[in-house]
PDB file of C-alpha atoms in Angstrom:
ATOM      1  CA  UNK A  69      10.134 -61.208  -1.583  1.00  0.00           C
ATOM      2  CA  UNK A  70       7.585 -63.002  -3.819  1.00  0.00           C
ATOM      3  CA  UNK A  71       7.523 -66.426  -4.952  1.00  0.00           C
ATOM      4  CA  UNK A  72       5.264 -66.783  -8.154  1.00  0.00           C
ATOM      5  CA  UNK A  73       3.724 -70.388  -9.219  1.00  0.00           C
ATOM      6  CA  UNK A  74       2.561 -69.869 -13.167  1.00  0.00           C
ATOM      7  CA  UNK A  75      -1.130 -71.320 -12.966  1.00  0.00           C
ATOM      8  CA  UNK A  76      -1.686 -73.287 -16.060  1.00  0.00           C
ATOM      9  CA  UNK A  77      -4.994 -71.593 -16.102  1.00  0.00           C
ATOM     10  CA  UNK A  78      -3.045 -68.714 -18.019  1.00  0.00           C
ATOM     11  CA  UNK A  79      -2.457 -71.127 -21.137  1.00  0.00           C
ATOM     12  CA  UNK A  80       1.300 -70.835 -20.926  1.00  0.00           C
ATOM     13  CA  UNK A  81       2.611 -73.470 -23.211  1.00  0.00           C
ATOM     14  CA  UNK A  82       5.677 -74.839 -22.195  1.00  0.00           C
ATOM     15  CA  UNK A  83       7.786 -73.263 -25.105  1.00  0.00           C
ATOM     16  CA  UNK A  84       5.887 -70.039 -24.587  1.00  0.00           C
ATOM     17  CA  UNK A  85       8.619 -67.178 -24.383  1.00  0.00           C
ATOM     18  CA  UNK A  86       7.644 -64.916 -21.398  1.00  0.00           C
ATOM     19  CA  UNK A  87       7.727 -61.715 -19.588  1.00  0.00           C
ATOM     20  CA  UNK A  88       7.152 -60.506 -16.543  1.00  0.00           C
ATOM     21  CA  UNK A  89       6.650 -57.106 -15.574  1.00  0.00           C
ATOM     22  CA  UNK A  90       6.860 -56.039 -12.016  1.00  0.00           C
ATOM     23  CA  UNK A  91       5.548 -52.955 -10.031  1.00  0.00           C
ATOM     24  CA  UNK A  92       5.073 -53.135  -6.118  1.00  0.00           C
ATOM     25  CA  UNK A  93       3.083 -50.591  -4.125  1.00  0.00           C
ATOM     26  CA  UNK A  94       4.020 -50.597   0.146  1.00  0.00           C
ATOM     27  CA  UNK A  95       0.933 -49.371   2.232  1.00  0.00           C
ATOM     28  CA  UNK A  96       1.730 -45.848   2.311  1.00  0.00           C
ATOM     29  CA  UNK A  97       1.006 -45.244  -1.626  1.00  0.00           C
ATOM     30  CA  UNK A  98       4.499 -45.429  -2.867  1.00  0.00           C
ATOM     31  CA  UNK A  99       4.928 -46.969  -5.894  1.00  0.00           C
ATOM     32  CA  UNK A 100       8.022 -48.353  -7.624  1.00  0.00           C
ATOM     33  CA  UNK A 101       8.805 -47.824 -11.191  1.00  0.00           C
ATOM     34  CA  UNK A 102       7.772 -50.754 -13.580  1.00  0.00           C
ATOM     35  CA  UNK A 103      10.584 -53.383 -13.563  1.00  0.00           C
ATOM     36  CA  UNK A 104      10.626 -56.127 -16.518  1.00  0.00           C
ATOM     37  CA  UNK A 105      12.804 -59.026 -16.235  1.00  0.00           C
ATOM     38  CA  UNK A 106      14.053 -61.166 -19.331  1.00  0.00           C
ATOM     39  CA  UNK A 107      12.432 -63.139 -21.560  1.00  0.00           C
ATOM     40  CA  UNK A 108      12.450 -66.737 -20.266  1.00  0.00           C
ATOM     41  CA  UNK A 109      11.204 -70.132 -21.505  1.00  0.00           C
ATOM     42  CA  UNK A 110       8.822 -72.486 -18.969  1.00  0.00           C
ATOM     43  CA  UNK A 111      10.202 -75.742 -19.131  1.00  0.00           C
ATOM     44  CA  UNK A 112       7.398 -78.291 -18.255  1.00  0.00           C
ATOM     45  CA  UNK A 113       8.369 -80.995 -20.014  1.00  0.00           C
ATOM     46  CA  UNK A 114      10.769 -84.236 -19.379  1.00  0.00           C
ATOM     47  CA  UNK A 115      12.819 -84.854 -21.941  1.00  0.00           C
ATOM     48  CA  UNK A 116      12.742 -88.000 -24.381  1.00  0.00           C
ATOM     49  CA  UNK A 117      15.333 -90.117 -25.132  1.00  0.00           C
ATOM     50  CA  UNK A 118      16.083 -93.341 -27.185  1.00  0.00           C
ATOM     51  CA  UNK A 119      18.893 -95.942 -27.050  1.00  0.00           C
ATOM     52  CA  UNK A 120      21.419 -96.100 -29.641  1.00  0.00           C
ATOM     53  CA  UNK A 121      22.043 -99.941 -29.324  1.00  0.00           C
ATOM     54  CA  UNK A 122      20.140-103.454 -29.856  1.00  0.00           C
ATOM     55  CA  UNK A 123      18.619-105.310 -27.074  1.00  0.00           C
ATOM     56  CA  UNK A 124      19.000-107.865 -25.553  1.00  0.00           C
ATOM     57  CA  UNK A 125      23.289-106.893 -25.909  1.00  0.00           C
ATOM     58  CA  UNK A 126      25.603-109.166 -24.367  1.00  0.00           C
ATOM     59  CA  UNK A 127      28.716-108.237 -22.727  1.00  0.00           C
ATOM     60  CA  UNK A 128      31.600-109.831 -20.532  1.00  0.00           C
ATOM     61  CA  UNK A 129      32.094-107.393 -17.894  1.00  0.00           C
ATOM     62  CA  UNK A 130      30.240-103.738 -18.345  1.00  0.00           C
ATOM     63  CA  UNK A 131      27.843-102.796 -21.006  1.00  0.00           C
ATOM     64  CA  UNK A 132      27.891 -99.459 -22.423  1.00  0.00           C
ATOM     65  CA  UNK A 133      24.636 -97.721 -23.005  1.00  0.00           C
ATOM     66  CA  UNK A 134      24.313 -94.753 -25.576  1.00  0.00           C
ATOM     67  CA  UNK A 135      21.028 -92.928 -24.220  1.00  0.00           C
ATOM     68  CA  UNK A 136      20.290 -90.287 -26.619  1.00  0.00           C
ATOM     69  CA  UNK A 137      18.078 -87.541 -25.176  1.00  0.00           C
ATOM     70  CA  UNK A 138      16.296 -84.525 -26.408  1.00  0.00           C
ATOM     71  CA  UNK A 139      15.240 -82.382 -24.010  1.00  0.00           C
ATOM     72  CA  UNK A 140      13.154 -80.266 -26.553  1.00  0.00           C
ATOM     73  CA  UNK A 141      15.363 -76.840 -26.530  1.00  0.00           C
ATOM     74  CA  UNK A 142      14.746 -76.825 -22.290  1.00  0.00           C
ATOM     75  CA  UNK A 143      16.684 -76.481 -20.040  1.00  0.00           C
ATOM     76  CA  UNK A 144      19.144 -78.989 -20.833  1.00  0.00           C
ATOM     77  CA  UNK A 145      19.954 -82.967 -19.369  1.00  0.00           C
ATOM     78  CA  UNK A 146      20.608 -83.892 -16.200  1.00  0.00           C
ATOM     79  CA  UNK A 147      21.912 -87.064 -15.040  1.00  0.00           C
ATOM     80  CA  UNK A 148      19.944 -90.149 -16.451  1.00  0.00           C
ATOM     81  CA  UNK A 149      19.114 -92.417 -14.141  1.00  0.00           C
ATOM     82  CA  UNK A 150      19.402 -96.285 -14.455  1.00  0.00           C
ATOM     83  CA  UNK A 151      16.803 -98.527 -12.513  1.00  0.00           C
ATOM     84  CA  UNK A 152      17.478-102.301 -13.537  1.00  0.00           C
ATOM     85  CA  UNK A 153      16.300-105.935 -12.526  1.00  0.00           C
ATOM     86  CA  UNK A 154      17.421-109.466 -13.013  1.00  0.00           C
ATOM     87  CA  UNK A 155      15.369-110.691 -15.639  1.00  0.00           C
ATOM     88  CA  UNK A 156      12.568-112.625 -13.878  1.00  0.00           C
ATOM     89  CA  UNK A 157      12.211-110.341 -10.381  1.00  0.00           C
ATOM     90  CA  UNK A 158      10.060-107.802 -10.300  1.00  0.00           C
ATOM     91  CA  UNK A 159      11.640-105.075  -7.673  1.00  0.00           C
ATOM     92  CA  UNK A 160      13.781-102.197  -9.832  1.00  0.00           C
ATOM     93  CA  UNK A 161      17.025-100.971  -8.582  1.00  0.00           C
ATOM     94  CA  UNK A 162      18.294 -97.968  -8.984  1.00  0.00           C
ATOM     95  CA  UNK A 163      21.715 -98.735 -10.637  1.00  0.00           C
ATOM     96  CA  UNK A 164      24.130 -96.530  -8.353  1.00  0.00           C
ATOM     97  CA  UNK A 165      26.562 -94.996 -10.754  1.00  0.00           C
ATOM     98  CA  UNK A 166      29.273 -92.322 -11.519  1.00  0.00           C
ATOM     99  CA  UNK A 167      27.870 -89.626 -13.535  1.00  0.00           C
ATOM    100  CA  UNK A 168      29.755 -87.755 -16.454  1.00  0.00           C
ATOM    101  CA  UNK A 169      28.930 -84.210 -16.467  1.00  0.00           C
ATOM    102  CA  UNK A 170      30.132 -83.870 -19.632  1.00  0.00           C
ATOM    103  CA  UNK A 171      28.620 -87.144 -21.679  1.00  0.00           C
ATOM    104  CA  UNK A 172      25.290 -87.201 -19.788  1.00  0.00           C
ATOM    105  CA  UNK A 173      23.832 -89.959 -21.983  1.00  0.00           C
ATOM    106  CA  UNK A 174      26.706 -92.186 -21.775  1.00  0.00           C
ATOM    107  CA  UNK A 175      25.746 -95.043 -18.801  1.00  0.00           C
ATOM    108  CA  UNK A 176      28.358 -97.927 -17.929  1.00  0.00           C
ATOM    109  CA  UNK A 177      26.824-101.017 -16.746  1.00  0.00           C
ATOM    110  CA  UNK A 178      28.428-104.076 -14.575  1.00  0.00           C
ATOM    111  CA  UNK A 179      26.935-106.800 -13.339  1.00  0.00           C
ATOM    112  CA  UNK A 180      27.297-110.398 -12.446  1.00  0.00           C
ATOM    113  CA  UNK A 181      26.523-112.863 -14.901  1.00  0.00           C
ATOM    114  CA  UNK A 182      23.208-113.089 -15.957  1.00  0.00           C
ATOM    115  CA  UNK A 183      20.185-111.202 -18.137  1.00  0.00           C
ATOM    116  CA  UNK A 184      19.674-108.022 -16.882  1.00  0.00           C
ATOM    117  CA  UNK A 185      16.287-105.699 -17.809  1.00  0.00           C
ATOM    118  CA  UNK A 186      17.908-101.998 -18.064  1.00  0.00           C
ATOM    119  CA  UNK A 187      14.642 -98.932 -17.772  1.00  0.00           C
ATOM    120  CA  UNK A 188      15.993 -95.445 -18.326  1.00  0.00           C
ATOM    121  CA  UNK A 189      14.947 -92.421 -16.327  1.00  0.00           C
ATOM    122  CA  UNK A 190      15.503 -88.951 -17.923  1.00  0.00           C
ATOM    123  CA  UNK A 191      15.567 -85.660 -16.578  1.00  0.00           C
ATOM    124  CA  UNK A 192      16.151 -82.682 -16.884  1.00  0.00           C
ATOM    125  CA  UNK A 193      17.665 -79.517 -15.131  1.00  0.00           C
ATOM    126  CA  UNK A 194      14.517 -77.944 -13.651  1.00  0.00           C
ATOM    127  CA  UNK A 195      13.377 -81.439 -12.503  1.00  0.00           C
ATOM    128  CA  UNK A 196      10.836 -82.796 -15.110  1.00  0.00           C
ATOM    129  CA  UNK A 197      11.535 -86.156 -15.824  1.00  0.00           C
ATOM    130  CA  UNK A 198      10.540 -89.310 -17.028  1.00  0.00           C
ATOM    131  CA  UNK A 199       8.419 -92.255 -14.908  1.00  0.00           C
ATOM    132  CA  UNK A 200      10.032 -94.552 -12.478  1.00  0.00           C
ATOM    133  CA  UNK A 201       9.402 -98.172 -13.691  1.00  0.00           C
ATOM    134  CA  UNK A 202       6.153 -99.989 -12.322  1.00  0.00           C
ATOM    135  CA  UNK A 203       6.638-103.368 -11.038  1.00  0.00           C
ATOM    136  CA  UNK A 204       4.976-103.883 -14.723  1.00  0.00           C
ATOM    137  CA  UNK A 205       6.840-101.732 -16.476  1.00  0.00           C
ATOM    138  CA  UNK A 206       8.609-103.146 -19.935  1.00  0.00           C
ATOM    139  CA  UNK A 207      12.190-103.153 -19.825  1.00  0.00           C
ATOM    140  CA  UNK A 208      13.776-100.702 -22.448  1.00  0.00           C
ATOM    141  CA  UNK A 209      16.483-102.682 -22.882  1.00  0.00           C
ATOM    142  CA  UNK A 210      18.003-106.177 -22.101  1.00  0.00           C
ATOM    143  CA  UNK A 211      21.670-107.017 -21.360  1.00  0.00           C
ATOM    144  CA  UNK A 212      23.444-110.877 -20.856  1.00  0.00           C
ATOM    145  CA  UNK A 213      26.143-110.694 -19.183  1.00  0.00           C
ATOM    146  CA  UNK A 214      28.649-113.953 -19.946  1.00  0.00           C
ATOM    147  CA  UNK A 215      32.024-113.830 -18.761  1.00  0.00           C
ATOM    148  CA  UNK A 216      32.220-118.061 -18.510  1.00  0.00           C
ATOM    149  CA  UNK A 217      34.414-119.408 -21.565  1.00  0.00           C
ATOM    150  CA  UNK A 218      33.058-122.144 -23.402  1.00  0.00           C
ATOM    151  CA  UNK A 219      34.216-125.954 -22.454  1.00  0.00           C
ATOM    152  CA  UNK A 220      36.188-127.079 -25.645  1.00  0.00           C
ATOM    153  CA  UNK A 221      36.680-130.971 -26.567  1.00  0.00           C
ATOM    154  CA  UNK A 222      38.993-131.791 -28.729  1.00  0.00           C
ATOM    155  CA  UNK A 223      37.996-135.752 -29.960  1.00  0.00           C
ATOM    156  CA  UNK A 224      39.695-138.384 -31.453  1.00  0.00           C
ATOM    157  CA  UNK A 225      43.629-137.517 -30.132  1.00  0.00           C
ATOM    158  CA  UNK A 226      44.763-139.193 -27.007  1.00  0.00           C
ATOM    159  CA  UNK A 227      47.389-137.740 -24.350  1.00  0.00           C
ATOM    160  CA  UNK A 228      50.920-138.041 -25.925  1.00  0.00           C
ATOM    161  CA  UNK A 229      49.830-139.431 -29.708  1.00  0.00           C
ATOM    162  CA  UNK A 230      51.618-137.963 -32.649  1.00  0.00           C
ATOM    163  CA  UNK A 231      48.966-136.817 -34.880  1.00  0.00           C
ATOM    164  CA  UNK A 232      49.693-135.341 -38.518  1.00  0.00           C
ATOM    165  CA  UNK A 233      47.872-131.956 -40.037  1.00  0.00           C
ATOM    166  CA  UNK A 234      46.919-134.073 -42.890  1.00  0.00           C
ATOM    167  CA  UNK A 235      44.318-135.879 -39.846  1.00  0.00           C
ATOM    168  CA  UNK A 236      40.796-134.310 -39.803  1.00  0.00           C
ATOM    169  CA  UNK A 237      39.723-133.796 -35.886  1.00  0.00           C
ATOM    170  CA  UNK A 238      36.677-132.878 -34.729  1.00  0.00           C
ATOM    171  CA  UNK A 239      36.603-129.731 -32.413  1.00  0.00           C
ATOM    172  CA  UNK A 240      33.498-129.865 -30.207  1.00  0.00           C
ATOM    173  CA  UNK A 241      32.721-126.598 -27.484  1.00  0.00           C
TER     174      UNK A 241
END
């Protein structure tokens, strides 16, 4: 068994196409025939993605996020990772959710009320991905979450007065 690390002092490029061709020798001379394996892409590179939505969004109860990611003809997406804040803090937190194999840039959102910053992590299946948020970092995306309904005031009709449509009343929230 041989475990090979590609240096990047051969100038692969990450959508190189590759061979490799394998002979082994054992220390009394004997020599195997030449063995090539299939053609296979490096994949080096994280994927990018972009958000299919404004920001800041506002929602009641969960926010959906369309991430849409390009992972440059690699080795495909993995699960996208969600690391969010209230706005204001600093600390990120990795938003613990249920992936969908099948929709991988589909995230669903809940929080209490409040603004939430939203930073998206993508990856992909070999591992490359994009950077974890810095305290610093700028927030890809911003979500309000407002699940209080307004206070309404209806002026100028008392409890138990007969009012006609004809009236104009003012309708204050």
């Amino acid at each position: 068994s041989f475990t090979w690390n590609i240096p990047a002092a051969l100038g692969i490029e990450p959508s190189d196409r590759c061979h490799v061709r394998i002979q082994a020798e054992d220390a009394h001379g004997n020599v195997t025939e030449v063995t090539t394996a299939q053609a296979f892409h490096i994949d080096a590179q994280a994927p990018e993605f972009s958000l299919a939505a404004q920001s800041p969004s506002y929602a009641r109860e969960q926010a959906i996020l369309d991430v849409v990611i390009d992972d440059h003809d690699g080795s495909g997406a993995a699960p996208t990772l969600l690391e969010y804040r209230r706005q204001g803090e600093e600390a990120w937190q990795n938003y613990n959710m249920n992936y969908d194999e099948s929709n991988p840039g589909k995230i669903a959102f809940a929080a209490p009320e409040g603004a939430y910053e939203l930073f998206i992590v993508c990856a992909d299946r070999v591992g490359n991905h994009t950077p974890l948020p810095a305290a610093d970092a700028e927030p890809h995306a911003t979500v309000i979450f407002d699940a209080t309904p307004p206070d309404v005031v209806l002026d100028g009709i008392q409890p138990g007065e007969t009012v006609t449509l004809r009236e104009p009343r003012a309708v204050s929230w």
